[in-house]
Short mmCIF file of C-alpha atoms and ligand atoms in Angstrom, two decimals:
data_model
loop_
_atom_site.label_atom_id
_atom_site.label_comp_id
_atom_site.label_asym_id
_atom_site.label_seq_id
_atom_site.Cartn_x
_atom_site.Cartn_y
_atom_site.Cartn_z
CA MET V 15 -39.96 101.99 164.16
CA ALA V 16 -43.49 100.65 164.22
CA LYS V 17 -44.34 98.01 161.67
CA LYS V 18 -46.62 99.44 159.02
CA TYR V 19 -48.73 96.31 158.66
CA ASP V 20 -49.19 92.80 160.06
CA PHE V 21 -50.26 91.02 156.88
CA LEU V 22 -49.92 91.59 153.15
CA PHE V 23 -52.62 90.04 150.96
CA LYS V 24 -52.64 90.07 147.19
CA LEU V 25 -56.09 90.30 145.63
CA LEU V 26 -56.98 90.13 141.95
CA LEU V 27 -60.08 91.33 140.10
CA ILE V 28 -61.24 89.55 136.96
CA GLY V 29 -64.32 89.74 134.74
CA ASP V 30 -65.45 91.00 131.35
CA SER V 31 -64.33 94.34 129.98
CA GLY V 32 -66.55 97.18 131.19
CA VAL V 33 -68.08 95.52 134.26
CA GLY V 34 -66.38 98.08 136.52
CA LYS V 35 -63.28 96.37 137.95
CA THR V 36 -61.12 99.48 137.74
CA CYS V 37 -63.88 101.67 139.19
CA LEU V 38 -64.36 99.27 142.12
CA ILE V 39 -60.63 99.40 142.91
CA ILE V 40 -60.53 103.18 142.65
CA ARG V 41 -63.60 103.44 144.91
CA PHE V 42 -61.98 101.08 147.39
CA ALA V 43 -58.47 102.57 147.40
CA GLU V 44 -59.21 106.26 146.80
CA ASP V 45 -62.94 106.64 147.47
CA ASN V 46 -63.39 108.24 144.06
CA PHE V 47 -65.43 107.65 140.93
CA ASN V 48 -65.03 109.02 137.42
CA SER V 49 -67.47 107.86 134.73
CA THR V 50 -64.96 108.40 131.89
CA TYR V 51 -64.27 104.90 130.64
CA ILE V 52 -60.60 104.09 130.11
CA SER V 53 -60.27 100.37 129.42
CA THR V 54 -57.37 98.82 131.31
CA ILE V 55 -54.30 97.84 129.30
CA GLY V 56 -52.74 94.65 130.70
CA ILE V 57 -52.44 94.91 134.45
CA ASP V 58 -52.25 97.53 137.19
CA PHE V 59 -52.51 97.66 140.99
CA LYS V 60 -53.41 99.84 143.97
CA VAL V 61 -52.79 99.35 147.66
CA LYS V 62 -54.85 100.08 150.74
CA THR V 63 -54.30 99.13 154.36
CA VAL V 64 -57.37 98.12 156.33
CA GLU V 65 -57.81 97.02 159.93
CA ILE V 66 -59.35 93.61 160.51
CA GLU V 67 -59.69 91.95 163.91
CA GLY V 68 -57.22 94.52 165.25
CA LYS V 69 -54.63 93.62 162.61
CA LYS V 70 -53.29 95.97 159.97
CA VAL V 71 -53.80 94.23 156.66
CA LYS V 72 -52.19 95.71 153.59
CA LEU V 73 -54.18 94.82 150.49
CA GLN V 74 -52.37 94.88 147.19
CA VAL V 75 -55.23 94.88 144.70
CA TRP V 76 -54.38 93.85 141.15
CA ASP V 77 -56.56 95.14 138.34
CA THR V 78 -56.70 93.08 135.16
CA ALA V 79 -57.81 94.02 131.66
CA GLY V 80 -61.02 92.21 130.77
CA GLN V 81 -60.33 92.27 127.05
CA GLU V 82 -59.56 88.87 125.55
CA ARG V 83 -56.33 90.08 123.91
CA PHE V 84 -54.73 90.52 127.36
CA LYS V 85 -55.63 87.04 128.61
CA THR V 86 -52.09 85.65 128.42
CA ILE V 87 -50.65 88.53 130.45
CA THR V 88 -53.42 88.60 133.05
CA THR V 89 -53.57 84.84 133.72
CA ALA V 90 -49.88 84.96 134.64
CA TYR V 91 -50.93 86.98 137.72
CA TYR V 92 -53.48 84.46 139.02
CA ARG V 93 -50.90 82.26 140.70
CA GLY V 94 -49.70 84.93 143.16
CA ALA V 95 -53.21 85.95 144.27
CA MET V 96 -54.57 84.94 147.67
CA GLY V 97 -58.01 86.24 146.81
CA ILE V 98 -59.74 86.52 143.43
CA ILE V 99 -62.77 88.75 142.95
CA LEU V 100 -65.01 87.79 140.02
CA VAL V 101 -67.03 90.74 138.76
CA TYR V 102 -70.05 90.93 136.46
CA ASP V 103 -72.37 93.79 135.57
CA ILE V 104 -76.00 93.31 136.69
CA THR V 105 -77.15 95.16 133.54
CA ASP V 106 -75.17 92.87 131.22
CA GLU V 107 -76.33 89.27 131.03
CA LYS V 108 -73.34 88.18 128.92
CA SER V 109 -70.93 89.33 131.63
CA PHE V 110 -72.79 87.08 134.08
CA GLU V 111 -72.80 84.08 131.72
CA ASN V 112 -69.07 84.54 131.27
CA ILE V 113 -68.45 84.11 135.00
CA GLN V 114 -68.29 80.37 134.36
CA ASN V 115 -65.40 80.95 131.94
CA TRP V 116 -63.63 83.16 134.49
CA MET V 117 -64.15 80.39 137.06
CA LYS V 118 -62.51 77.97 134.65
CA SER V 119 -59.55 80.32 134.24
CA ILE V 120 -59.13 80.35 138.02
CA LYS V 121 -59.18 76.57 138.11
CA GLU V 122 -56.54 76.41 135.41
CA ASN V 123 -54.23 79.17 136.54
CA ALA V 124 -54.68 80.11 140.22
CA SER V 125 -53.27 78.49 143.36
CA ALA V 126 -55.41 75.70 144.79
CA GLY V 127 -56.35 77.38 148.07
CA VAL V 128 -57.31 80.76 146.63
CA SER V 129 -60.31 82.52 148.20
CA ARG V 130 -62.92 83.62 145.70
CA MET V 131 -65.80 86.11 145.82
CA LEU V 132 -68.51 87.07 143.33
CA LEU V 133 -69.62 90.69 142.82
CA GLY V 134 -72.58 91.91 140.75
CA ASN V 135 -71.61 95.53 140.07
CA LYS V 136 -73.57 98.61 138.92
CA CYS V 137 -76.48 97.90 141.26
CA ASP V 138 -77.21 101.65 141.25
CA ILE V 139 -78.89 101.24 137.84
CA GLU V 140 -81.79 99.06 138.95
CA ALA V 141 -83.90 100.11 135.94
CA LYS V 142 -81.47 98.39 133.57
CA ARG V 143 -81.04 95.24 135.63
CA LYS V 144 -80.85 92.02 133.61
CA VAL V 145 -79.49 89.66 136.27
CA ALA V 146 -81.72 89.11 139.31
CA SER V 147 -80.05 89.18 142.73
CA ASP V 148 -81.23 85.62 143.41
CA VAL V 149 -79.51 84.30 140.31
CA GLY V 150 -76.18 85.84 141.31
CA GLU V 151 -76.58 84.60 144.84
CA LYS V 152 -77.37 81.08 143.63
CA LEU V 153 -74.24 80.91 141.46
CA ALA V 154 -72.08 82.04 144.37
CA LYS V 155 -73.74 79.50 146.64
CA ASP V 156 -73.11 76.70 144.13
CA HIS V 157 -69.42 77.56 144.26
CA GLY V 158 -69.46 78.04 148.03
CA ILE V 159 -68.28 81.62 147.85
CA ARG V 160 -69.42 85.04 149.03
CA PHE V 161 -71.69 87.26 146.98
CA PHE V 162 -72.39 90.98 147.06
CA GLU V 163 -74.10 93.38 144.73
CA THR V 164 -72.02 96.54 144.56
CA SER V 165 -71.91 99.99 143.08
CA ALA V 166 -68.58 101.68 142.51
CA LYS V 167 -70.54 104.75 141.48
CA SER V 168 -72.79 105.02 144.54
CA SER V 169 -70.29 103.41 146.89
CA ILE V 170 -72.42 100.44 147.89
CA ASN V 171 -70.85 97.31 149.42
CA VAL V 172 -67.37 98.11 148.10
CA GLU V 173 -65.53 98.41 151.44
CA GLU V 174 -67.75 95.71 152.92
CA SER V 175 -67.03 93.14 150.22
CA PHE V 176 -63.28 93.71 150.12
CA ALA V 177 -63.12 93.55 153.91
CA ALA V 178 -65.15 90.32 153.95
CA LEU V 179 -62.75 88.66 151.53
CA ALA V 180 -59.72 89.92 153.43
CA ARG V 181 -61.23 88.55 156.64
CA ASP V 182 -61.71 85.13 155.02
CA ILE V 183 -58.06 85.09 153.97
CA LEU V 184 -56.94 86.22 157.42
CA MET V 185 -58.94 83.38 159.02
CA LYS V 186 -57.36 80.85 156.68
CA ALA V 187 -53.86 82.23 157.33
CA SER V 188 -54.28 82.15 161.09
CA LYS V 189 -55.67 78.60 161.02
CA LYS V 190 -52.64 77.50 159.02
CA ALA V 191 -50.31 79.18 161.51
CA GLY V 192 -51.15 76.45 164.03
CA PRO V 193 -52.34 76.61 167.63
CA SER V 194 -51.91 80.03 169.20
CA GLY V 195 -53.91 82.40 171.35
CA ARG V 196 -54.47 84.58 168.36
CA GLU V 197 -55.88 81.74 166.33
CA VAL V 198 -58.47 80.96 168.96
CA ARG V 199 -59.57 84.57 169.18
CA LEU V 200 -59.71 84.99 165.42
CA THR V 201 -61.69 81.86 164.73
CA SER V 202 -64.12 82.39 167.56
CA THR V 203 -65.17 85.94 166.68
CA ALA V 204 -66.38 85.37 163.11
CA PRO V 205 -69.61 87.43 163.13
CA GLU V 206 -70.83 86.87 159.55
CA LYS V 207 -73.95 88.92 159.41
CA LYS V 208 -76.07 88.11 156.40
CA THR V 209 -74.65 89.35 153.12
CA SER V 210 -76.26 92.71 152.51
CA LYS V 211 -77.89 93.15 149.15
CA CYS V 212 -77.98 96.26 147.09
CA LEU V 213 -81.46 97.32 147.98
CA LEU V 214 -82.48 100.48 146.23
CA LEU V 215 -85.77 102.37 145.99
N1 GTP O 311 -73.60 103.19 136.87
C1 GTP O 311 -72.42 102.63 137.15
N2 GTP O 311 -71.44 102.65 136.24
C2 GTP O 311 -70.26 102.06 136.56
C3 GTP O 311 -70.04 101.44 137.81
N3 GTP O 311 -68.78 100.94 137.82
C4 GTP O 311 -68.26 101.25 136.62
N4 GTP O 311 -69.13 101.93 135.85
C5 GTP O 311 -68.91 102.42 134.48
O1 GTP O 311 -68.63 101.31 133.65
C6 GTP O 311 -67.61 101.63 132.71
C7 GTP O 311 -66.48 100.61 132.81
O2 GTP O 311 -65.85 100.69 134.07
P1 GTP O 311 -64.37 100.15 134.29
O3 GTP O 311 -64.12 100.12 135.76
O4 GTP O 311 -63.39 100.89 133.48
O5 GTP O 311 -64.49 98.66 133.71
P2 GTP O 311 -63.39 97.50 133.73
O6 GTP O 311 -64.05 96.27 134.23
O7 GTP O 311 -62.18 97.95 134.45
O8 GTP O 311 -63.06 97.31 132.17
P3 GTP O 311 -61.67 96.80 131.50
O9 GTP O 311 -60.57 97.59 132.09
O10 GTP O 311 -61.84 97.03 130.02
O11 GTP O 311 -61.57 95.32 131.80
C8 GTP O 311 -67.19 103.06 132.99
O12 GTP O 311 -67.83 103.93 132.11
C9 GTP O 311 -67.67 103.28 134.40
O13 GTP O 311 -67.98 104.63 134.62
C10 GTP O 311 -71.11 101.45 138.77
O14 GTP O 311 -71.02 100.94 139.89
N5 GTP O 311 -72.28 102.05 138.38
C1 NAG O 312 -62.31 112.04 134.68
O1 NAG O 312 -61.23 111.44 133.98
C2 NAG O 312 -60.95 112.09 132.74
C3 NAG O 312 -59.89 111.25 132.03
O2 NAG O 312 -58.78 111.02 132.86
C4 NAG O 312 -60.50 113.52 133.02
O3 NAG O 312 -60.22 114.18 131.79
C5 NAG O 312 -61.61 114.25 133.78
O4 NAG O 312 -61.17 115.55 134.12
C6 NAG O 312 -61.99 113.48 135.02
N1 NAG O 312 -63.15 114.12 135.64
C7 NAG O 312 -63.18 114.49 136.91
C8 NAG O 312 -64.45 115.11 137.38
O5 NAG O 312 -62.21 114.36 137.66
C1 NAG O 313 -53.23 78.90 132.25
O1 NAG O 313 -53.78 77.61 132.07
C2 NAG O 313 -53.81 77.17 130.73
C3 NAG O 313 -54.53 75.82 130.71
O2 NAG O 313 -53.98 74.93 131.62
C4 NAG O 313 -52.38 77.07 130.19
O3 NAG O 313 -52.40 76.71 128.82
C5 NAG O 313 -51.71 78.44 130.34
O4 NAG O 313 -50.35 78.34 129.95
C6 NAG O 313 -51.79 78.93 131.77
N1 NAG O 313 -51.22 80.27 131.84
C7 NAG O 313 -50.28 80.59 132.70
C8 NAG O 313 -49.80 81.99 132.62
O5 NAG O 313 -49.83 79.82 133.54
MG1 MG O 314 -60.28 98.30 133.91
#
């Protein structure tokens, strides 16, 4: 029987309640969106297999509750994550300011080599924007991580961002695996086009 996948990566989404973590995961895994807001209780996950560099990569995406009362439960899941996606809402300044606290949580509770990525979600509602693209980009740059503005609603940069993070993890994994033909091919093909912004109207 054919192997269903070559790699299994565990990803985790964190960020304030209401920024759109669950919607981003549902858009990514099921290509759906429902505006009815049901705040996540504790923790949940969805899986999706993507193809990267000719490899089948199964992504197990963990969804955490942003509410403070679930902090103890959710931080227990940081350790097992290979990638952590920090999400804020571009229309909610507080959610952006809180990114520094979420970064601190990662430092305290995640594995040392974890790959991180910053997403500014809800970029479909440009009229209500409170956090400029440049400001989000600068924060990501200061931490040396990727940045995308996304919309779970309009399906902007969702696949792209998840795939970029998965590719980063794949590169790291193949480097660690030691010298091999595959490693050479993987490390030499990194295209890295410029991070696309959510440019609307
Ligand atoms: N306009 C717009 N609304 C969005 C987007 N993503 C999420 N929303 C809305 O924002 C609200 C919160 O979305 P959720 O995905 O449930 O937020 P969450 O981060 O999972 O919140 P918690 O589970 O409480 O931590 C819902 O009403 C969504 O419909 C988006 O990209 N654009
Ligand atoms: C959205 O989700 C709510 C709550 O689960 C459900 O009642 C509603 O029918 C859904 N709407 C659509 C269009 O699927
Ligand atoms: C997360 O880190 C904090 C601070 O070091 C610690 O008190 C807490 O027990 C950790 N949580 C888990 C689940 O490891
Ligand atoms: Mg949620």
